[in-house]
């Protein structure tokens, strides 16, 4: 992934608040080694049963991950985005996880979104074409394309 070119700065977390972000960054480091389709499936499974995360929550999780991991603070946008999503999930929430590419000049990037907008991303992401995304679980749809009513949930 290519954006950003400069390492981000985030305030250092107190030691007693570093465990969650460090675990999320470590798990993300392992998950990003998976093939893209498998990573997409794993994150889809992890997102189940969560509620949508708000912008402020996702921004805090992203800053926390950046503050404890030099890889997440630098060019590791894939690991940063996965770690942010995992940290939100650890609190019962889910941030929309996205990856995409641009053609002029060619580049790839991964990011998280909340409330339909990218969270604390430098640069213009509108030039990126989203390829893979794990959106909020409450956006399930039926085959007809209409949202599922809560009483119409899956019946096993």
Coordinates of N, CA, C and O in Angstrom, one line a residue:
X1 N 0.8 -1.2 0.0 CA 0.0 0.0 0.0 C 0.9 1.2 0.0 O 2.0 1.2 0.5
X2 N 0.5 2.3 -0.5 CA 1.4 3.4 -0.8 C 1.2 4.7 0.0 O 2.1 5.5 0.1
X3 N 0.0 5.0 0.5 CA -0.2 6.3 1.1 C -0.3 6.1 2.6 O -0.8 5.1 3.1
X4 N 0.2 6.8 3.5 CA 1.0 8.1 3.4 C 2.4 7.9 3.2 O 3.0 6.8 3.5
X5 N 3.2 8.9 2.8 CA 4.6 8.8 2.6 C 5.4 9.1 3.8 O 6.6 8.8 3.9
X6 N 4.8 9.8 4.8 CA 5.5 10.2 6.0 C 4.8 9.6 7.2 O 3.6 9.4 7.3
X7 N 5.7 9.2 8.2 CA 5.1 8.6 9.4 C 4.2 9.6 10.2 O 4.5 10.8 10.2
X8 N 3.1 9.1 10.7 CA 2.2 9.9 11.5 C 2.7 10.0 12.9 O 3.4 9.2 13.4
X9 N 2.3 11.1 13.5 CA 2.6 11.3 14.9 C 1.4 11.2 15.7 O 0.3 11.8 15.3
X10 N 1.4 10.6 16.9 CA 0.3 10.5 17.8 C 0.8 10.6 19.2 O 1.9 10.1 19.5
X11 N 0.1 11.2 20.1 CA 0.5 11.3 21.5 C 0.7 9.9 22.1 O 0.0 8.9 21.8
X12 N 1.7 9.7 22.9 CA 2.0 8.5 23.5 C 1.0 8.1 24.5 O 0.6 8.9 25.3
X13 N 0.5 6.9 24.5 CA -0.5 6.4 25.4 C 0.2 6.1 26.7 O 1.3 5.6 26.8
X14 N -0.5 6.2 27.9 CA 0.0 5.7 29.1 C 0.1 4.2 29.0 O -0.6 3.5 28.3
X15 N 1.1 3.6 29.8 CA 1.4 2.2 29.6 C 0.2 1.3 29.9 O 0.0 0.3 29.3
X16 N -0.7 1.7 30.8 CA -1.9 0.9 31.1 C -2.9 0.9 30.0 O -3.9 0.1 30.1
X17 N -2.8 1.8 29.0 CA -3.8 1.8 27.9 C -3.2 1.3 26.6 O -3.7 1.4 25.6
X18 N -2.0 0.7 26.7 CA -1.3 0.2 25.5 C -1.6 -1.2 25.1 O -1.3 -1.6 24.0
X19 N -2.1 -2.0 26.1 CA -2.3 -3.4 25.8 C -3.2 -3.7 24.7 O -2.9 -4.5 23.8
X20 N -4.4 -3.1 24.6 CA -5.3 -3.4 23.6 C -4.8 -3.0 22.2 O -4.8 -3.8 21.3
X21 N -4.3 -1.8 22.0 CA -3.7 -1.4 20.7 C -2.5 -2.3 20.3 O -2.4 -2.6 19.1
X22 N -1.7 -2.7 21.3 CA -0.6 -3.5 20.9 C -1.0 -4.9 20.5 O -0.5 -5.5 19.5
X23 N -2.0 -5.4 21.1 CA -2.6 -6.7 20.7 C -3.3 -6.6 19.3 O -3.1 -7.5 18.5
X24 N -4.0 -5.5 19.1 CA -4.6 -5.3 17.8 C -3.6 -5.2 16.7 O -3.7 -5.8 15.6
X25 N -2.5 -4.5 17.0 CA -1.4 -4.3 16.0 C -0.7 -5.6 15.7 O -0.4 -5.9 14.6
X26 N -0.5 -6.4 16.8 CA 0.1 -7.7 16.6 C -0.7 -8.7 15.8 O -0.2 -9.4 14.9
X27 N -2.0 -8.7 16.1 CA -2.9 -9.6 15.4 C -3.0 -9.1 13.9 O -3.0 -10.0 13.0
X28 N -3.1 -7.8 13.7 CA -3.1 -7.3 12.3 C -1.9 -7.7 11.5 O -1.9 -8.0 10.3
X29 N -0.7 -7.6 12.2 CA 0.5 -8.0 11.5 C 0.5 -9.4 11.0 O 1.0 -9.7 9.9
X30 N -0.2 -10.3 11.7 CA -0.3 -11.7 11.2 C -1.4 -11.8 10.1 O -1.2 -12.5 9.1
X31 N -2.5 -11.1 10.3 CA -3.6 -11.2 9.4 C -3.3 -10.6 8.0 O -3.8 -11.1 7.0
X32 N -2.4 -9.6 7.9 CA -2.1 -8.9 6.6 C -1.3 -9.8 5.8 O -1.1 -9.6 4.6
X33 N -0.8 -10.9 6.3 CA 0.0 -11.9 5.5 C -0.9 -12.8 4.7 O -0.5 -13.6 3.9
X34 N -2.2 -12.8 5.1 CA -3.2 -13.7 4.4 C -3.4 -13.2 3.0 O -3.3 -12.0 2.7
X35 N -3.8 -14.0 2.1 CA -4.3 -13.5 0.7 C -5.5 -12.6 0.9 O -6.3 -12.8 1.9
X36 N -5.6 -11.6 0.0 CA -6.7 -10.6 0.2 C -8.1 -11.2 0.4 O -8.8 -10.8 1.2
X37 N -8.4 -12.2 -0.4 CA -9.8 -12.8 -0.3 C -10.0 -13.4 1.1 O -11.1 -13.3 1.7
X38 N -9.0 -14.1 1.6 CA -9.1 -14.7 2.9 C -9.1 -13.7 4.0 O -9.9 -13.8 5.0
X39 N -8.3 -12.6 3.9 CA -8.4 -11.5 4.9 C -9.8 -10.9 4.9 O -10.3 -10.7 6.0
X40 N -10.4 -10.7 3.7 CA -11.7 -10.2 3.6 C -12.7 -11.1 4.4 O -13.6 -10.6 5.1
X41 N -12.6 -12.4 4.2 CA -13.5 -13.3 4.8 C -13.3 -13.3 6.3 O -14.3 -13.3 7.1
X42 N -12.1 -13.3 6.8 CA -11.8 -13.3 8.2 C -12.4 -12.0 8.9 O -13.0 -12.1 9.9
X43 N -12.2 -10.9 8.3 CA -12.7 -9.7 8.8 C -14.2 -9.7 8.8 O -14.9 -9.1 9.7
X44 N -14.8 -10.3 7.8 CA -16.3 -10.4 7.7 C -16.8 -11.2 8.9 O -17.8 -10.8 9.5
X45 N -16.1 -12.3 9.2 CA -16.5 -13.1 10.3 C -16.4 -12.4 11.7 O -17.2 -12.4 12.5
X46 N -15.2 -11.7 11.8 CA -14.9 -10.9 13.0 C -16.0 -9.8 13.2 O -16.3 -9.5 14.4
X47 N -16.5 -9.2 12.2 CA -17.4 -8.1 12.3 C -18.8 -8.5 12.7 O -19.5 -7.6 13.2
X48 N -19.1 -9.7 12.6 CA -20.5 -10.2 13.0 C -20.8 -9.9 14.4 O -20.0 -10.2 15.3
X49 N -22.0 -9.5 14.7 CA -22.4 -9.3 16.1 C -22.0 -7.9 16.6 O -22.2 -7.7 17.8
X50 N -21.4 -7.1 15.9 CA -20.9 -5.8 16.4 C -21.9 -4.7 16.0 O -22.8 -4.9 15.1
X51 N -21.7 -3.6 16.6 CA -22.5 -2.4 16.3 C -21.6 -1.4 15.6 O -20.4 -1.5 15.7
X52 N -22.2 -0.5 14.8 CA -21.4 0.5 14.1 C -20.6 1.4 15.0 O -21.2 1.8 16.1
X53 N -19.4 1.7 14.7 CA -18.6 2.6 15.5 C -18.8 4.0 15.0 O -18.9 4.3 13.8
X54 N -18.7 4.9 15.9 CA -18.8 6.4 15.6 C -17.5 6.9 15.1 O -16.4 6.3 15.4
X55 N -17.5 8.0 14.5 CA -16.3 8.6 14.0 C -15.3 8.9 15.1 O -14.1 8.5 14.9
X56 N -15.7 9.4 16.2 CA -14.8 9.7 17.3 C -14.1 8.5 17.9 O -12.9 8.4 18.2
X57 N -14.9 7.4 18.0 CA -14.4 6.1 18.5 C -13.3 5.6 17.6 O -12.3 5.1 18.0
X58 N -13.6 5.6 16.3 CA -12.6 5.1 15.3 C -11.4 5.9 15.2 O -10.3 5.4 15.2
X59 N -11.5 7.3 15.3 CA -10.4 8.2 15.3 C -9.5 7.9 16.6 O -8.3 7.8 16.4
X60 N -10.1 7.7 17.7 CA -9.3 7.3 18.9 C -8.6 6.0 18.8 O -7.4 5.9 19.1
X61 N -9.3 5.0 18.2 CA -8.7 3.7 18.0 C -7.5 3.8 17.0 O -6.4 3.2 17.2
X62 N -7.7 4.6 16.0 CA -6.6 4.8 15.0 C -5.4 5.5 15.6 O -4.3 5.0 15.4
X63 N -5.6 6.5 16.4 CA -4.5 7.2 17.0 C -3.8 6.3 18.0 O -2.6 6.3 18.2
X64 N -4.6 5.4 18.7 CA -4.0 4.5 19.7 C -3.1 3.5 19.0 O -2.0 3.2 19.5
X65 N -3.5 3.0 17.9 CA -2.7 2.0 17.1 C -1.5 2.7 16.6 O -0.4 2.1 16.7
X66 N -1.6 3.9 16.1 CA -0.4 4.6 15.5 C 0.6 4.9 16.6 O 1.8 4.9 16.4
X67 N 0.1 5.2 17.8 CA 1.0 5.6 18.9 C 1.8 4.4 19.4 O 2.9 4.6 20.0
X68 N 1.4 3.2 19.3 CA 2.1 2.0 19.8 C 2.8 1.2 18.7 O 3.6 0.3 19.1
X69 N 2.7 1.5 17.5 CA 3.3 0.7 16.4 C 3.9 1.6 15.4 O 3.2 2.4 14.7
X70 N 5.2 1.5 15.2 CA 5.9 2.3 14.2 C 5.5 1.9 12.8 O 5.4 2.7 11.9
X71 N 5.2 0.6 12.6 CA 4.7 0.1 11.3 C 3.4 0.8 10.9 O 3.1 1.2 9.8
X72 N 2.5 0.8 11.9 CA 1.2 1.4 11.7 C 1.3 2.9 11.5 O 0.4 3.5 10.9
X73 N 2.3 3.5 12.1 CA 2.5 5.0 12.0 C 3.1 5.4 10.6 O 3.0 6.5 10.2
X74 N 3.7 4.4 10.0 CA 4.4 4.7 8.7 C 3.7 4.2 7.5 O 2.5 4.5 7.3
X75 N 4.3 3.5 6.7 CA 3.8 3.0 5.4 C 2.9 1.8 5.5 O 2.4 1.3 4.5
X76 N 2.6 1.3 6.7 CA 1.8 0.1 6.9 C 0.3 0.4 7.0 O -0.3 0.1 8.0
X77 N -0.2 1.0 5.9 CA -1.7 1.4 5.9 C -2.6 0.1 6.1 O -3.6 0.2 6.7
X78 N -2.2 -1.0 5.5 CA -3.0 -2.2 5.6 C -3.0 -2.7 7.0 O -4.1 -2.9 7.6
X79 N -1.9 -2.8 7.6 CA -1.8 -3.2 9.0 C -2.5 -2.2 9.9 O -3.3 -2.6 10.8
X80 N -2.4 -0.9 9.7 CA -3.0 0.2 10.5 C -4.5 0.0 10.4 O -5.2 0.1 11.4
X81 N -5.0 -0.2 9.2 CA -6.5 -0.2 9.0 C -7.1 -1.5 9.7 O -8.1 -1.4 10.3
X82 N -6.4 -2.6 9.5 CA -6.9 -3.9 10.1 C -6.8 -3.7 11.7 O -7.7 -4.1 12.4
X83 N -5.7 -3.2 12.2 CA -5.5 -3.0 13.6 C -6.6 -2.1 14.2 O -7.2 -2.4 15.2
X84 N -6.9 -1.0 13.5 CA -8.0 -0.1 13.9 C -9.3 -0.8 14.0 O -10.1 -0.7 15.0
X85 N -9.6 -1.6 12.9 CA -10.9 -2.3 12.9 C -11.0 -3.3 14.0 O -12.0 -3.5 14.7
X86 N -9.9 -4.0 14.3 CA -9.8 -5.0 15.3 C -10.0 -4.4 16.7 O -10.7 -4.9 17.6
X87 N -9.3 -3.2 16.9 CA -9.4 -2.6 18.2 C -10.9 -2.1 18.4 O -11.4 -2.2 19.6
X88 N -11.5 -1.6 17.4 CA -12.9 -1.2 17.5 C -13.8 -2.4 17.9 O -14.7 -2.4 18.7
X89 N -13.5 -3.5 17.2 CA -14.2 -4.8 17.5 C -14.1 -5.3 18.9 O -15.0 -5.8 19.5
X90 N -12.9 -5.1 19.4 CA -12.6 -5.5 20.8 C -13.5 -4.8 21.8 O -13.8 -5.2 22.9
X91 N -14.1 -3.6 21.4 CA -15.0 -2.8 22.2 C -16.4 -3.0 21.7 O -17.3 -2.2 22.1
X92 N -16.7 -4.0 20.9 CA -18.0 -4.3 20.5 C -18.5 -3.5 19.3 O -19.7 -3.5 19.0
X93 N -17.6 -2.8 18.6 CA -18.0 -1.9 17.5 C -17.3 -2.3 16.3 O -16.3 -3.1 16.3
X94 N -17.7 -1.8 15.1 CA -17.0 -2.1 13.9 C -16.9 -0.9 13.0 O -17.8 -0.1 12.8
X95 N -15.7 -0.6 12.6 CA -15.4 0.5 11.6 C -15.4 -0.2 10.2 O -14.8 -1.2 10.1
X96 N -15.9 0.5 9.3 CA -15.9 0.0 7.9 C -14.5 -0.1 7.4 O -13.7 0.9 7.5
X97 N -14.0 -1.3 7.0 CA -12.7 -1.5 6.5 C -12.7 -1.5 5.0 O -13.5 -2.2 4.4
X98 N -11.8 -0.7 4.4 CA -11.8 -0.6 2.9 C -10.3 -0.7 2.4 O -9.4 -0.2 3.0
X99 N -10.2 -1.2 1.2 CA -9.0 -1.2 0.4 C -9.3 -0.8 -1.0 O -10.4 -1.1 -1.5
X100 N -8.4 -0.1 -1.6 CA -8.6 0.3 -3.0 C -7.4 0.7 -3.7 O -6.3 0.6 -3.2
X101 N -7.5 1.2 -5.0 CA -6.4 1.6 -5.8 C -6.8 2.8 -6.6 O -7.9 3.2 -6.7
X102 N -5.7 3.5 -7.0 CA -5.9 4.6 -8.0 C -5.0 4.3 -9.2 O -4.1 3.5 -9.1
X103 N -5.4 4.9 -10.3 CA -4.6 4.6 -11.5 C -3.6 5.6 -11.9 O -2.6 5.3 -12.5
X104 N -3.8 6.9 -11.6 CA -2.9 8.0 -12.0 C -2.4 8.8 -10.8 O -3.2 9.6 -10.3
X105 N -1.2 8.6 -10.3 CA -0.3 7.5 -10.5 C -0.8 6.3 -9.8 O -1.6 6.4 -8.8
X106 N -0.4 5.1 -10.3 CA -0.9 3.9 -9.7 C -0.5 3.9 -8.2 O 0.6 4.2 -7.8
X107 N -1.4 3.5 -7.4 CA -1.2 3.3 -5.9 C -2.3 2.5 -5.3 O -3.4 2.5 -5.8
X108 N -2.0 1.9 -4.2 CA -3.0 1.2 -3.4 C -3.0 1.7 -2.0 O -2.0 2.2 -1.5
X109 N -4.2 1.6 -1.3 CA -4.3 2.1 0.0 C -5.4 1.3 0.8 O -6.3 0.8 0.2
X110 N -5.2 1.3 2.1 CA -6.3 0.7 2.9 C -6.6 1.7 4.0 O -5.7 2.4 4.5
X111 N -7.9 1.8 4.4 CA -8.3 2.8 5.4 C -9.6 2.3 6.1 O -10.1 1.3 5.7
X112 N -10.0 3.0 7.1 CA -11.2 2.7 7.8 C -12.1 3.9 7.6 O -11.7 5.0 7.5
X113 N -13.4 3.6 7.7 CA -14.5 4.6 7.6 C -15.4 4.5 8.7 O -15.7 3.4 9.3
X114 N -16.0 5.7 9.1 CA -17.1 5.7 10.1 C -18.1 6.8 9.6 O -17.6 7.8 9.1
X115 N -19.3 6.5 9.8 CA -20.4 7.4 9.3 C -20.2 7.8 7.8 O -20.5 8.9 7.4
X116 N -19.7 6.8 7.1 CA -19.6 7.0 5.6 C -18.4 7.9 5.1 O -18.4 8.2 4.0
X117 N -17.5 8.2 6.0 CA -16.3 9.0 5.6 C -15.0 8.4 6.2 O -15.0 7.8 7.3
X118 N -13.9 8.6 5.4 CA -12.6 8.1 5.9 C -12.2 8.8 7.2 O -12.5 9.9 7.4
X119 N -11.6 8.0 8.1 CA -11.2 8.5 9.4 C -9.7 8.9 9.4 O -8.8 8.1 9.2
X120 N -9.5 10.2 9.6 CA -8.1 10.8 9.7 C -7.1 10.4 8.7 O -6.0 10.1 9.0
X121 N -7.6 10.3 7.4 CA -6.7 10.0 6.3 C -6.1 11.2 5.6 O -6.9 12.1 5.2
X122 N -4.8 11.3 5.5 CA -4.2 12.4 4.7 C -4.5 12.2 3.3 O -4.6 11.1 2.8
X123 N -4.6 13.3 2.6 CA -4.8 13.2 1.1 C -6.3 12.9 0.7 O -7.2 12.8 1.6
X124 N -6.5 12.9 -0.6 CA -7.9 12.8 -1.1 C -8.1 11.3 -1.5 O -7.5 10.7 -2.3
X125 N -9.0 10.7 -0.8 CA -9.3 9.3 -1.0 C -10.4 9.1 -2.1 O -10.7 7.9 -2.5
X126 N -11.0 10.1 -2.6 CA -12.0 10.0 -3.6 C -11.5 9.5 -4.9 O -12.2 9.0 -5.8
X127 N -10.2 9.6 -5.1 CA -9.5 9.1 -6.4 C -9.3 7.6 -6.3 O -9.0 7.0 -7.3
X128 N -9.5 7.0 -5.1 CA -9.3 5.5 -5.0 C -10.6 4.8 -5.3 O -11.7 5.2 -4.9
X129 N -10.5 3.7 -6.0 CA -11.6 2.8 -6.4 C -11.6 1.7 -5.3 O -10.6 1.0 -5.2
X130 N -12.6 1.6 -4.5 CA -12.7 0.6 -3.5 C -12.8 -0.8 -4.1 O -13.6 -1.1 -5.0
X131 N -11.9 -1.7 -3.7 CA -11.9 -3.1 -4.2 C -12.5 -4.1 -3.2 O -13.3 -4.9 -3.6
X132 N -12.1 -4.0 -2.0 CA -12.6 -4.9 -0.9 C -13.0 -4.0 0.2 O -12.4 -3.0 0.5
X133 N -14.2 -4.3 0.8 CA -14.7 -3.6 2.0 C -15.4 -4.5 2.9 O -16.2 -5.4 2.4
X134 N -15.3 -4.4 4.1 CA -16.1 -5.0 5.1 C -16.9 -3.9 5.8 O -16.3 -3.2 6.7
X135 N -18.1 -3.8 5.5 CA -19.0 -2.7 6.0 C -19.7 -3.1 7.2 O -19.7 -4.3 7.6
X136 N -20.3 -2.2 7.9 CA -21.1 -2.4 9.1 C -22.0 -3.6 8.9 O -22.7 -3.7 7.9
X137 N -22.1 -4.5 9.9 CA -23.0 -5.6 9.8 C -24.4 -5.3 9.7 O -25.2 -6.0 9.1
X138 N -24.9 -4.1 10.1 CA -26.3 -3.7 10.0 C -26.7 -3.4 8.6 O -27.8 -3.0 8.4
X139 N -25.8 -3.4 7.6 CA -26.2 -3.1 6.3 C -26.5 -4.4 5.4 O -26.4 -4.4 4.2
X140 N -27.0 -5.4 6.1 CA -27.4 -6.6 5.4 C -28.6 -6.3 4.5 O -29.4 -5.5 4.8
X141 N -28.6 -7.0 3.4 CA -29.7 -6.8 2.5 C -30.2 -8.2 2.0 O -29.5 -9.2 2.0
X142 N -31.5 -8.2 1.6 CA -32.1 -9.4 1.0 C -31.7 -9.5 -0.5 O -31.1 -8.6 -1.0
X143 N -32.1 -10.6 -1.1 CA -31.8 -10.8 -2.5 C -32.5 -9.7 -3.3 O -32.1 -9.3 -4.4
X144 N -33.7 -9.2 -2.8 CA -34.4 -8.1 -3.5 C -33.7 -6.8 -3.4 O -34.2 -5.8 -4.0
X145 N -32.7 -6.6 -2.5 CA -32.0 -5.4 -2.4 C -32.6 -4.5 -1.3 O -32.0 -3.4 -1.0
X146 N -33.6 -4.9 -0.6 CA -34.1 -4.0 0.5 C -33.5 -4.5 1.8 O -33.1 -5.6 2.0
X147 N -33.4 -3.5 2.7 CA -32.8 -3.9 4.0 C -33.7 -5.0 4.8 O -34.9 -5.0 4.6
X148 N -33.0 -5.8 5.5 CA -33.7 -6.8 6.3 C -34.4 -6.1 7.5 O -33.8 -5.3 8.1
X149 N -35.6 -6.4 7.8 CA -36.3 -6.0 9.0 C -35.8 -6.9 10.1 O -35.5 -8.0 9.9
X150 N -35.6 -6.3 11.3 CA -35.0 -7.1 12.4 C -35.8 -8.4 12.6 O -35.2 -9.4 13.0
X151 N -37.1 -8.4 12.4 CA -37.8 -9.7 12.6 C -37.6 -10.7 11.4 O -38.1 -11.8 11.5
X152 N -37.0 -10.2 10.4 CA -36.7 -11.1 9.2 C -35.3 -11.7 9.2 O -34.8 -12.1 8.2
X153 N -34.7 -11.7 10.4 CA -33.3 -12.3 10.5 C -33.3 -13.7 10.0 O -34.3 -14.4 9.8
X154 N -32.0 -14.2 9.9 CA -31.9 -15.6 9.5 C -32.5 -16.6 10.5 O -32.4 -16.5 11.7
X155 N -33.2 -17.5 9.9 CA -33.9 -18.5 10.8 C -33.2 -19.9 10.5 O -33.4 -20.4 9.4
X156 N -32.5 -20.4 11.4 CA -31.8 -21.6 11.2 C -32.5 -22.8 11.9 O -33.1 -22.7 12.9

